[in-house]
Structure formats: structure tokens, C-alpha cells
CSV table of C-alpha atoms and ligand atoms in Angstrom, one decimal:
chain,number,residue,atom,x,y,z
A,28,UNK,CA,2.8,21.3,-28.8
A,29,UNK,CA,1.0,24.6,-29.1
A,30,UNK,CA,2.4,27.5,-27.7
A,31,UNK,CA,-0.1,30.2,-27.1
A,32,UNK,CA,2.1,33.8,-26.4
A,33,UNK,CA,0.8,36.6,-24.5
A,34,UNK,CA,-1.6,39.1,-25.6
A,35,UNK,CA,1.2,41.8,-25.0
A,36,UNK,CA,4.2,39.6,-26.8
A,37,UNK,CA,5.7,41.8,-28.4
A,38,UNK,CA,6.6,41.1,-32.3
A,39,UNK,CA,10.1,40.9,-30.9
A,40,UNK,CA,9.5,38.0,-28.5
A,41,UNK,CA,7.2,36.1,-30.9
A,42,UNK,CA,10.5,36.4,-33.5
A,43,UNK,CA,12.6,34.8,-30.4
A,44,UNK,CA,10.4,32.3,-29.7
A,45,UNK,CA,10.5,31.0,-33.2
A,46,UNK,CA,13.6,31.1,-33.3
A,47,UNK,CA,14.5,28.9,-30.4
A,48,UNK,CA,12.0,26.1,-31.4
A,49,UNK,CA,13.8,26.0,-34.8
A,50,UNK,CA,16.9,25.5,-33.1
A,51,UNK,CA,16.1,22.8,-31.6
A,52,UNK,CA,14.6,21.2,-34.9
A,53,UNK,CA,11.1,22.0,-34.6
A,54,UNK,CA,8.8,22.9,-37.6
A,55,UNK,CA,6.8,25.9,-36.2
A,56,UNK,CA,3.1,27.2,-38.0
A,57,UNK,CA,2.3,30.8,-37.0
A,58,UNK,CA,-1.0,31.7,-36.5
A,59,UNK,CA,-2.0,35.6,-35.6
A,60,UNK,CA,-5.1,36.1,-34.4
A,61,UNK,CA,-6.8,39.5,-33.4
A,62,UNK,CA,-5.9,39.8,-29.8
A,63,UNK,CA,-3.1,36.5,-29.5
A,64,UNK,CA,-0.7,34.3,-31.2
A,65,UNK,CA,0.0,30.7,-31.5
A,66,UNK,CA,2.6,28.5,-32.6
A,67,UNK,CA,2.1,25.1,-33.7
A,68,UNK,CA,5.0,23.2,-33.2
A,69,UNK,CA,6.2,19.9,-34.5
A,70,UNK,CA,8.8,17.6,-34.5
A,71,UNK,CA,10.4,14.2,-34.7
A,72,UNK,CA,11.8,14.6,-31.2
A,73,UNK,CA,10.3,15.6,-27.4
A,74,UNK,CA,11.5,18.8,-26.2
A,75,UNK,CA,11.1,20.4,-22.7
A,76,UNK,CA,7.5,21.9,-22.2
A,77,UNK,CA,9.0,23.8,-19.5
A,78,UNK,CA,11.9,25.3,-21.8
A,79,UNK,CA,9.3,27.1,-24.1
A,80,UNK,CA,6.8,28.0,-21.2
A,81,UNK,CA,10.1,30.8,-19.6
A,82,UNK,CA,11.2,32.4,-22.9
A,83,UNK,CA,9.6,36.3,-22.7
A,84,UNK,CA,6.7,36.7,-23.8
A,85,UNK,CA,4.7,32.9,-23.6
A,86,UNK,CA,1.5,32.5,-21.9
A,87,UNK,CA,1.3,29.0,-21.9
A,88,UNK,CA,2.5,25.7,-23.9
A,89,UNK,CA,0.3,23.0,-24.3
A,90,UNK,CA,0.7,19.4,-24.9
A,91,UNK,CA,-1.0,17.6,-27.5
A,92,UNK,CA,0.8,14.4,-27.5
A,93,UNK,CA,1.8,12.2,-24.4
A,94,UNK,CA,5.1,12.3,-22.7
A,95,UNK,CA,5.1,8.0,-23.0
A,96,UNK,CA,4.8,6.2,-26.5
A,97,UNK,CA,5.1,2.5,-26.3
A,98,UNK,CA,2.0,2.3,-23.8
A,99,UNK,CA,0.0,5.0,-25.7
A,100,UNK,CA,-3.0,4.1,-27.5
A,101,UNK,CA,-1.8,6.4,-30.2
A,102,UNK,CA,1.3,3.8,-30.6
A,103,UNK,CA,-0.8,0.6,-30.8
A,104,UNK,CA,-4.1,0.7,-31.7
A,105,UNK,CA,-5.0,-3.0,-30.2
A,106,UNK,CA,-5.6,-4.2,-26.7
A,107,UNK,CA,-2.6,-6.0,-25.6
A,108,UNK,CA,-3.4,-9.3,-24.4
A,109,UNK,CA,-0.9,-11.6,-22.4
A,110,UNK,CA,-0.8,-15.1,-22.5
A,111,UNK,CA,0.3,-16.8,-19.3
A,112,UNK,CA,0.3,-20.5,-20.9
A,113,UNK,CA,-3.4,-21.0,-21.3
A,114,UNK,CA,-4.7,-17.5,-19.5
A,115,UNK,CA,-5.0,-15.0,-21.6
A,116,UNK,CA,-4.8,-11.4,-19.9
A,117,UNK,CA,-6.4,-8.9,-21.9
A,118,UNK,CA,-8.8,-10.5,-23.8
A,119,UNK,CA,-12.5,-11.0,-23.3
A,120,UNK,CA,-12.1,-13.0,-19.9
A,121,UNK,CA,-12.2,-10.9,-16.8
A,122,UNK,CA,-8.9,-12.6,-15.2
A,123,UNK,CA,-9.0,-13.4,-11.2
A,124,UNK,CA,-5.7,-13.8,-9.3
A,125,UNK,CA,-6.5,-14.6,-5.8
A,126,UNK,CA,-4.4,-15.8,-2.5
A,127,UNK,CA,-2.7,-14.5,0.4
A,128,UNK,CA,-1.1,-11.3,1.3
A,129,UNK,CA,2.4,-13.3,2.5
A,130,UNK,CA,3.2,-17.3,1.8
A,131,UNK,CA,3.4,-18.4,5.5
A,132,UNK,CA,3.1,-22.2,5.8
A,133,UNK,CA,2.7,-25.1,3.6
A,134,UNK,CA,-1.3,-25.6,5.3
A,135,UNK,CA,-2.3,-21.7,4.8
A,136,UNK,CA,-0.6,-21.7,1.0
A,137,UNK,CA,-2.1,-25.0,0.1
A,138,UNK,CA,-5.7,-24.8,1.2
A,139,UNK,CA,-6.0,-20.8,-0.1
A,140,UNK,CA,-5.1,-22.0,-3.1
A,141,UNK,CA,-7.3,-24.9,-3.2
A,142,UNK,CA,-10.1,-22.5,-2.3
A,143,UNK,CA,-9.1,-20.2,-5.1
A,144,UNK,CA,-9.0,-22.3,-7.4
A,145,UNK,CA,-12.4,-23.7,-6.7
A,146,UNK,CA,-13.9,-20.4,-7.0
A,147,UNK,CA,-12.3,-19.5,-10.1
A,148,UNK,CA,-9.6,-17.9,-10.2
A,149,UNK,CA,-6.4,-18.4,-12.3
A,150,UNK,CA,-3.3,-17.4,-10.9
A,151,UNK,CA,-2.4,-17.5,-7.5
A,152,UNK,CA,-1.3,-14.4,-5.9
A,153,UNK,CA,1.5,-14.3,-3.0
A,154,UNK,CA,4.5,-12.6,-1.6
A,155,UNK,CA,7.7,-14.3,-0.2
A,156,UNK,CA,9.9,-10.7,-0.1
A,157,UNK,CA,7.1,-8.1,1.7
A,158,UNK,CA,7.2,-4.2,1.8
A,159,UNK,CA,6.2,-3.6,5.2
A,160,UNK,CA,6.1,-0.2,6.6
A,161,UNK,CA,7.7,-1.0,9.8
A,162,UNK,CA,10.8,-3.4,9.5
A,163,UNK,CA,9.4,-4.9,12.6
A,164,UNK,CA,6.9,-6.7,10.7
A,165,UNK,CA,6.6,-9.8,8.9
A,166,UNK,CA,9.0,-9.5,5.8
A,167,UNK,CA,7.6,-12.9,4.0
A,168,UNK,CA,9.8,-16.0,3.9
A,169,UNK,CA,11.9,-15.4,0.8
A,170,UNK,CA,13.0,-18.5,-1.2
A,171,UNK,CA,11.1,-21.3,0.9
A,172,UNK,CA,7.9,-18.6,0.8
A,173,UNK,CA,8.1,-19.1,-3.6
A,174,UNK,CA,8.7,-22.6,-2.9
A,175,UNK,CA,5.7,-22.9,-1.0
A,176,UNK,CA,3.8,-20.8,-3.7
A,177,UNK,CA,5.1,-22.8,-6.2
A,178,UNK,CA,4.3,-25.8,-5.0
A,179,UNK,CA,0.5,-24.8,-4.3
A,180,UNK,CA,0.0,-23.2,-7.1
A,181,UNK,CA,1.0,-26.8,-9.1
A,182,UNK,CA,-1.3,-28.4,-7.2
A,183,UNK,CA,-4.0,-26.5,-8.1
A,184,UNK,CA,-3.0,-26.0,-11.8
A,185,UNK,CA,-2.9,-22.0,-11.3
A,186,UNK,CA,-0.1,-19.5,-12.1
A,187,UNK,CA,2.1,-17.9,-9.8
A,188,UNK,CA,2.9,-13.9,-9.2
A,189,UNK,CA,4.5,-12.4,-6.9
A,190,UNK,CA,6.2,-9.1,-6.2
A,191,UNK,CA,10.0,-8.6,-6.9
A,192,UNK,CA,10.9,-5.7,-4.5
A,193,UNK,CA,14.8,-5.4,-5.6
A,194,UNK,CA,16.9,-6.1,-8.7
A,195,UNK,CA,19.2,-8.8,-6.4
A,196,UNK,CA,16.0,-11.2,-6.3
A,197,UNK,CA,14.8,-11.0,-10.0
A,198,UNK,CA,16.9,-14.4,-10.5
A,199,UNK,CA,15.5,-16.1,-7.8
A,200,UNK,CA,11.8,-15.6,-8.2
A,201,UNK,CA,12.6,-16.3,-12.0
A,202,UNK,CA,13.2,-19.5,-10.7
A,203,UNK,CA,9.5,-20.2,-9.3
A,204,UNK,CA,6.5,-17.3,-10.6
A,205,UNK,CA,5.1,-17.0,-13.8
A,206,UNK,CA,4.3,-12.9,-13.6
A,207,UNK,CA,6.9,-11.0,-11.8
A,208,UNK,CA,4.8,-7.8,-9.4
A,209,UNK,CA,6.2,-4.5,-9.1
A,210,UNK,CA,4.7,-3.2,-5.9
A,211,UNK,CA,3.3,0.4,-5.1
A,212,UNK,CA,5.9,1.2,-3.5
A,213,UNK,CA,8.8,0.4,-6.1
A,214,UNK,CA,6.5,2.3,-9.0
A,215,UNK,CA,9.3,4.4,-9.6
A,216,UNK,CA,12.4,2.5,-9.1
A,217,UNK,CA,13.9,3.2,-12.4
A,218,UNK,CA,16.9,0.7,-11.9
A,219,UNK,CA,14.3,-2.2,-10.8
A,220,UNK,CA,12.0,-1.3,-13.9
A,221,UNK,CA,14.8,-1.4,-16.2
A,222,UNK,CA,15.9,-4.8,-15.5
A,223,UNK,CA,12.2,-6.3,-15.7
A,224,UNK,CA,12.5,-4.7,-19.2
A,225,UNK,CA,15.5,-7.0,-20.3
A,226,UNK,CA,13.2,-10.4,-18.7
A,227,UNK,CA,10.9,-12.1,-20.9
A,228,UNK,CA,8.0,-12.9,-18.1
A,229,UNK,CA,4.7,-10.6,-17.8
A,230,UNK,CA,5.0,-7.4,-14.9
A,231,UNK,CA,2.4,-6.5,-13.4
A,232,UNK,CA,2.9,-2.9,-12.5
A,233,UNK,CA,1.1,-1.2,-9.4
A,234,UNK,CA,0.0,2.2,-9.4
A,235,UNK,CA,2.4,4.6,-6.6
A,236,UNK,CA,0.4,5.6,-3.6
A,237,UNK,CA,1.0,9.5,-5.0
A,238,UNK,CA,1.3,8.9,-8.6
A,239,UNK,CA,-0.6,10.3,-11.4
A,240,UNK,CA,-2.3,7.8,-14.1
A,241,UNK,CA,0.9,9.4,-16.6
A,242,UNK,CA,3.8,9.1,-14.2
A,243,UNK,CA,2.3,5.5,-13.6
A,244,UNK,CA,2.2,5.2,-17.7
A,245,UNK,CA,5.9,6.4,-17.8
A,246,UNK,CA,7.0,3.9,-15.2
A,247,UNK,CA,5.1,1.1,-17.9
A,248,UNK,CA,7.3,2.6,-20.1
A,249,UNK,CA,10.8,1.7,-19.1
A,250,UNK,CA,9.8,-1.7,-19.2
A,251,UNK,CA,8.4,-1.5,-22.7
A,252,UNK,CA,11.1,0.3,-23.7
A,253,UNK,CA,13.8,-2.2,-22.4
A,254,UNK,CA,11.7,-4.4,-24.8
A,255,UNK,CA,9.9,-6.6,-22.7
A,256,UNK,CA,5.9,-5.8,-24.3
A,257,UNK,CA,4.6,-8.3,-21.8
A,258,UNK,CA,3.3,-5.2,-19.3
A,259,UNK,CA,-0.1,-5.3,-17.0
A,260,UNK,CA,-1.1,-2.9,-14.8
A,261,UNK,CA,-3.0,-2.3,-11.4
A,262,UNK,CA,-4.8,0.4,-9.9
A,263,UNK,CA,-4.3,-0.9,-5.9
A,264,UNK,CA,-5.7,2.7,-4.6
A,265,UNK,CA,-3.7,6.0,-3.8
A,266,UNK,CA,-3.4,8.5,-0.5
A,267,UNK,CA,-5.8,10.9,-0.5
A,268,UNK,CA,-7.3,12.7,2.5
A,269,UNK,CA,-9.8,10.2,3.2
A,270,UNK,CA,-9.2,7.9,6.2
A,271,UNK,CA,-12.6,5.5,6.3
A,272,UNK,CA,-10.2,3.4,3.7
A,273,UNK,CA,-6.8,2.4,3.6
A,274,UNK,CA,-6.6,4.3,0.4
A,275,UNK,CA,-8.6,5.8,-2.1
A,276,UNK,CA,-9.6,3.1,-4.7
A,277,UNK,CA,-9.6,4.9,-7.8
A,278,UNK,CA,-12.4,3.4,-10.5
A,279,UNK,CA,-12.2,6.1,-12.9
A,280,UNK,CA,-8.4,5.4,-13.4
A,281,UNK,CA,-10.1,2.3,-15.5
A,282,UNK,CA,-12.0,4.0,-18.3
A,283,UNK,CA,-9.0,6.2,-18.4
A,284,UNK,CA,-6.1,4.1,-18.3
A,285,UNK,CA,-8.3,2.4,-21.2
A,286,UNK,CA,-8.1,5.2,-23.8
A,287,UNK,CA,-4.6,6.0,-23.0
A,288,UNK,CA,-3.0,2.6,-22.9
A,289,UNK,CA,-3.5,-0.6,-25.0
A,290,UNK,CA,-2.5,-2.7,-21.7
A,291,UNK,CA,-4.4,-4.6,-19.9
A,292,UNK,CA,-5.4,-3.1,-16.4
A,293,UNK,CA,-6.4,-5.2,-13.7
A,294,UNK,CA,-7.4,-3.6,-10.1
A,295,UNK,CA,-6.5,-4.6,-6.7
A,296,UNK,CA,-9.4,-3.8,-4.0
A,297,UNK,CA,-7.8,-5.6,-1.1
A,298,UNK,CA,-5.3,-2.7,-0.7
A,299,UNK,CA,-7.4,-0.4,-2.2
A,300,UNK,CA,-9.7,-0.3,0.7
A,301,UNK,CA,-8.0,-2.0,3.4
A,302,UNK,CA,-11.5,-3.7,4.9
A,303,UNK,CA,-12.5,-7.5,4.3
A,304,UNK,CA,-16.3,-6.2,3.8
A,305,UNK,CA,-15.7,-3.6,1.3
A,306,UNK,CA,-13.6,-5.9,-1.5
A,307,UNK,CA,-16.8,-7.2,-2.7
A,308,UNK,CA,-18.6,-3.8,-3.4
A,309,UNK,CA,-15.1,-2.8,-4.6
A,310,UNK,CA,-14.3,-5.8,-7.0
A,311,UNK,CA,-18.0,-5.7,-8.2
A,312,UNK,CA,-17.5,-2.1,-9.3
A,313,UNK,CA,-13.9,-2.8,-11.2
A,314,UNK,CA,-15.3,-5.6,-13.2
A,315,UNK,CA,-18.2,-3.4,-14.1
A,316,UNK,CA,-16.1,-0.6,-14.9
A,317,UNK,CA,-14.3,-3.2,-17.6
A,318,UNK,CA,-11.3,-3.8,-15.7
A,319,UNK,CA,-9.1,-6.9,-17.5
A,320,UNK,CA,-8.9,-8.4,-14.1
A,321,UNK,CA,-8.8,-8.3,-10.5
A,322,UNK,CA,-6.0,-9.6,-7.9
A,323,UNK,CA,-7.5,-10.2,-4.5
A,324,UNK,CA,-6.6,-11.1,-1.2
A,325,UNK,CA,-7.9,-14.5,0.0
A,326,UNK,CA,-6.5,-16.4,3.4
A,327,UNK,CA,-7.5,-19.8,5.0
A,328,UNK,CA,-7.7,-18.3,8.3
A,329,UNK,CA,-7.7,-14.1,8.2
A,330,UNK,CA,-8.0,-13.2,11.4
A,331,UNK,CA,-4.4,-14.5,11.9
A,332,UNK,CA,-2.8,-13.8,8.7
A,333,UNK,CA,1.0,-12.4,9.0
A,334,UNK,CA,0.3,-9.6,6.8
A,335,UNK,CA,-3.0,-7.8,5.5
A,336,UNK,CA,-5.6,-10.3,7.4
A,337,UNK,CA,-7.9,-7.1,7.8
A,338,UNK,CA,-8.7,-6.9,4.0
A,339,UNK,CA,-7.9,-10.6,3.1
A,340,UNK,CA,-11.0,-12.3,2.3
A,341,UNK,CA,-12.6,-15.6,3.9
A,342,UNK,CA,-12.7,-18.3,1.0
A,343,UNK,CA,-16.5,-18.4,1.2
A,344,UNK,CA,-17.0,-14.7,0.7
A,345,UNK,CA,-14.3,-14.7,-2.3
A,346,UNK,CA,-16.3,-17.9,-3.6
A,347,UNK,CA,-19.9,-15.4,-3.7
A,348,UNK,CA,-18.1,-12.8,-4.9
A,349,UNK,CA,-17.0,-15.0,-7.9
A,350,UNK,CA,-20.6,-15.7,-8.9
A,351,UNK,CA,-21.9,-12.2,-8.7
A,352,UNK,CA,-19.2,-11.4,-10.9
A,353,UNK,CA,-20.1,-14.0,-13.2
A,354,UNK,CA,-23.2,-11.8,-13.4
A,355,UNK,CA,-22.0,-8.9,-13.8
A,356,UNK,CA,-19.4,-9.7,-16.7
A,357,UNK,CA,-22.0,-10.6,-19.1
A,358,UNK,CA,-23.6,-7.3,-19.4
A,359,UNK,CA,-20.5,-5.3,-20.2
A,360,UNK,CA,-20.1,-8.2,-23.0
A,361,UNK,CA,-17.2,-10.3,-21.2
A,362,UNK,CA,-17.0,-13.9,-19.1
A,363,UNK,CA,-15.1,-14.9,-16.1
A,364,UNK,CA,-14.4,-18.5,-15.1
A,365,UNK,CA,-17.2,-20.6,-15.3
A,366,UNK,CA,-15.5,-23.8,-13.9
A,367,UNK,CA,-16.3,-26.4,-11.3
A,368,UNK,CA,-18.7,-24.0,-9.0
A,369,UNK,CA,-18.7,-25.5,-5.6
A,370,UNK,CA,-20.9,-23.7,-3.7
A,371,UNK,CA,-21.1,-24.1,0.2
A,372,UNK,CA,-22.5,-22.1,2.7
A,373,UNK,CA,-22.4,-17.9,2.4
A,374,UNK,CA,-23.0,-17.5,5.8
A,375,UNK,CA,-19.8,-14.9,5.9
B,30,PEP,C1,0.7,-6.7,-2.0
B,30,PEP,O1,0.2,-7.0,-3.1
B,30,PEP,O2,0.7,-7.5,-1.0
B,30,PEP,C2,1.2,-5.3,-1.9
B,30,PEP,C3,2.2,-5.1,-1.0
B,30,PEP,O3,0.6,-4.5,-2.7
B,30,PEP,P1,0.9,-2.9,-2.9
B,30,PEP,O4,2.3,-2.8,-3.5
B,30,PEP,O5,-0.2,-2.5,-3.8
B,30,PEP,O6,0.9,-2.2,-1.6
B,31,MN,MN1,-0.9,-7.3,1.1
């Protein structure tokens, strides 16, 4: 860290602040200039920004390293790429997960995923335990909802994720998905995170409604830490003053999230916007952005979905939006599934 002191510091306080940063083991490099000082500090260990910034005499402390170091660039070098059996997340394929919001019967699960599949897309996306804001609503069907998923997602030869709300049913969805997902809302539930770090299966890890792209990068972190490397992320949106969307879909967090991290980010733009006709534009604009992947909601029937029809895609509209992105991919030098390509009517 630097830490630039005051122009009135007196030599007094400069002396003090050296003093404190060597005892707590840092090296410190004085430079006087005309009007200011500044101390370069470093050390083998972290110490508390805001510990420096109070002593007498500091104008400001400034960090020149980040707060996480397994997800940092600066750590590893190399994109990490995941391999889910045969998918590999990460790499040069732009990765598609696709299905509904909520498992809700054996007919919605099984023909979303057939329609998914047909499109393109590799892993089949659905929840069985559902965050709802109101506990009135629909809270997903538990273990017979992963059966379900299970089930249709064999049948189609995809993967399974889906999200893992509390530590009590990490065993249980063990049992069934492929990648477990940490939800928006659970971004910063430490206990939860820690666990996922002791399983050997890929997270995908949401981005907090209100959470900065670092506290999102320190959540990554516990599970890294816990030594599971296997770590994805998602940008899904976050709460800004703007109501015309459910949230705020934020794009740049992809170029940024990209020099900072070596994991793979992927970007959710059925939450992020909250309207059916908008994923499209939204998805488009990821993949062109060089998001890793995309998860997407996609339901038989929308219009009477359980949870999330509003922004849940018809099959036909997710099967166009596959081909413009196999389009767009090439120009930013990367593919996207290429298989069977049934196409039917766009009319929607
Ligand atoms: C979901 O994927 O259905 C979901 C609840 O997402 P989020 O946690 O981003 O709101
Ligand atoms: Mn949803």
C-alpha cells in the first residue's frame, strides 16, 4: 500500500507512522517530496487499510494489491477453464445453460429440456429449493423437483445446475446436479460458501443484488480458499434506481471481472432484466462482450410458469437467439454449439 501523509504532517507524525507499520511487520520506503510524503509499504501479510488511514497526520492510504488472491489475475495468470465431463467452461466455447426458473412437472421439465437441447445448449438450468421474496410463493419441489431435473436432463444428454440455498441441502442436491448455484441472494453467506469450498463439484456464484464486483470476488474466494478451484461466476444484474428493468444488467462487470479474475464468468439476462423481449438484446450483448457463457431462462409454456414466466423465454425465441449468437461468437474469435439446428418457425 502507499500511504500518502498530509502536507502539514509534521516530522513527528511521519516518525509515528513508520513506526506503527514496522510493528506490524511491514518494510516501509520513505519518500519526501517538496510539498508531501509517501510511504511505500510492503509486506508478506494484509493489514487494515483503515488502521493506517486514522493515525495523525495521513491523508490517504492507497491500495495497490487486491484484498482477494486465489481469484486474482495476479495469482494465476491462466483462464480457468472447468470441465463438466465433456463441457468445458472457460475455454473457447461460449457455454449456454438453459431451462426453467422452478422444476414443476415431469411434461414442463422434459419438453424445456428437449427444446434446449435442440437449440444448443449444454446444461440444463433449474431450481427445486426457490428464493422467493414472499414465502407465499412457489418455493420449488425440493427432492422430486432434482429428480425431475435429473431425469430430463439424462434424457437429453445435458448437465444439471441448480441453486443450493442452505448448507442442510448440499447432500441432497449432491445426489442429482452436476454444478451446485449459489444464488444472489446467498452471495454472502459465509457458512454456505465455506462448505461449497470443502465439495469437489463446480459453483457457480451469482453476483449480490448490492454487491461490488470485489465483495463478489471475496465471496469466490472462500470457496477457493476451502480448496475447491472449480469456481464460475455470474453477473445476473444489481438494484439500481432504474425501474424499466427488474435490475440493472451490468455488461461492463465482464471486461472487468476479466482482468481481475482468471474465472470464467458467465451472465444471466433473464434476471438481469426481468422481461422475456429484452433477453435477446441482453444475451446478444454478454456474448459480445466475451462473456464464458450465458444461463437463460426457457419454459414450455411461460405464461403459466410457477416462478419467473415474465422473463422466461418461449423455446422458439431461445432457438433464434442461439443462431444469432452463433454469429456473433465468431467475430470476438469464439464458437457456440453448432449441433443439430432444428429450425421451426420464429414467429415469437
Ligand atoms: C434463479 O436463477 O432462478 C435465481 C433465483 O437467480 P438469482 O439468484 O440471480 O436471483
Ligand atoms: Mn428465476
Amino acid at each position: 500500500m502507499v500511504v500518502v501523509m498530509s502536507e502539514r504532517a509534521t516530522e513527528a507524525q511521519i516518525d509515528s507512522v513508520i513506526q506503527r507499520l514496522i510493528e506490524l511487520g511491514m518494510d516501509v520506503h520513505r519518500s519526501s517530496g517538496v510539498t508531501r510524503t509517501v510511504l511505500g509499504v510492503v509486506g508478506a501479510h494484509k493489514i487494515d487499510p483503515d488502521l493506517i488511514a486514522i493515525l495523525d497526520g495521513v491523508h490517504e492510504v492507497l491500495r495497490i494489491t487486491e484484498p482477494y488472491k486465489l481469484a486474482s489475475r495476479t495469482f494465476k495468470a491462466d483462464d480457468t477453464v472447468i470441465n463438466v465431463g465433456e463441457v468445458r467452461i472457460g475455454g473457447d466455447e461460449v457455454i449456454v445453460m438453459a431451462g426453467p426458473c422452478s422444476a414443476e412437472t415431469e411434461e414442463q421439465v422434459f419438453s424445456t429440456a428437449a427444446a434446449v437441447k435442440r437449440a444448443g445448449a449444454k446444461v440444463l438450468r433449474g431450481g427445486a429449493f426457490k428464493p422467493r421474496s414472499s414465502p407465499y410463493s412457489f418455493q420449488g419441489l425440493g427432492e422430486d423437483g432434482l429428480k425431475l431435473l435429473r431425469a430430463g436432463a439424462n434424457a437429453h444428454d445435458l448437465k444439471l445446475i441448480t441453486e443450493v440455498m442452505d448448507i442442510s441441502q448440499i447432500e441432497v442436491i449432491d445426489k442429482y446436479a452436476d454444478i451446485y448455484q449459489v444464488g444472489a441472494r446467498n452471495m454472502q453467506n459465509f457458512t454456505l460458501l465455506r462448505e461449497l469450498g470443502r465439495t469437489r463439484k463446480p459453483v457457480m456464484l451469482k453476483r449480490g443484488i448490492a454487491a461490488t464486483v470485489e465483495e463478489w470476488l471475496l465471496s469466490a474466494e472462500y470457496i477457493l480458499s476451502g480448496g475447491n478451484g472449480e469456481v464460475m461466476l455470474c453477473e445476473r444484474g444489481i438494484r439500481t434506481f432504474e425501474t424499466a428493468t427488474r435490475n440493472t444488467l451490468d455488461v461492463s462487470a465482464i471486461p472487468i471481472v476479466k482482468e481481475l479474475s482468471h474465472l470464467p464468468i458467465f451472465v444471466d439476462p433473464s434476471h438481469g432484466t426481468g422481461r422475456r423481449d429484452k433477453v435477446a438484446p441482453m444475451a446478444r450483448a454478454a456474448a459480445a462482450a466475451g462473456a464464458d457463457g450465458l444461463i437463460i431462462e426457457v419454459h414450455n409454456d411461460p405464461d403459466h410458469a410457477l416462478s419467473d414466466g415474465a422473463q422466461s423465454m418461449f423455446p422458439v425465441q431461445f432457438d433464434r437467439l442461439m443462431a444469432e449468437l452463433r454469429i456473433i461468437t465468431p467475430a470476438i474469435g469464439r464458437s457456440i454449439c453448432t449441433e443439430p439446428l432444428a429450425r421451426r418457425g420464429w414467429a415469437r
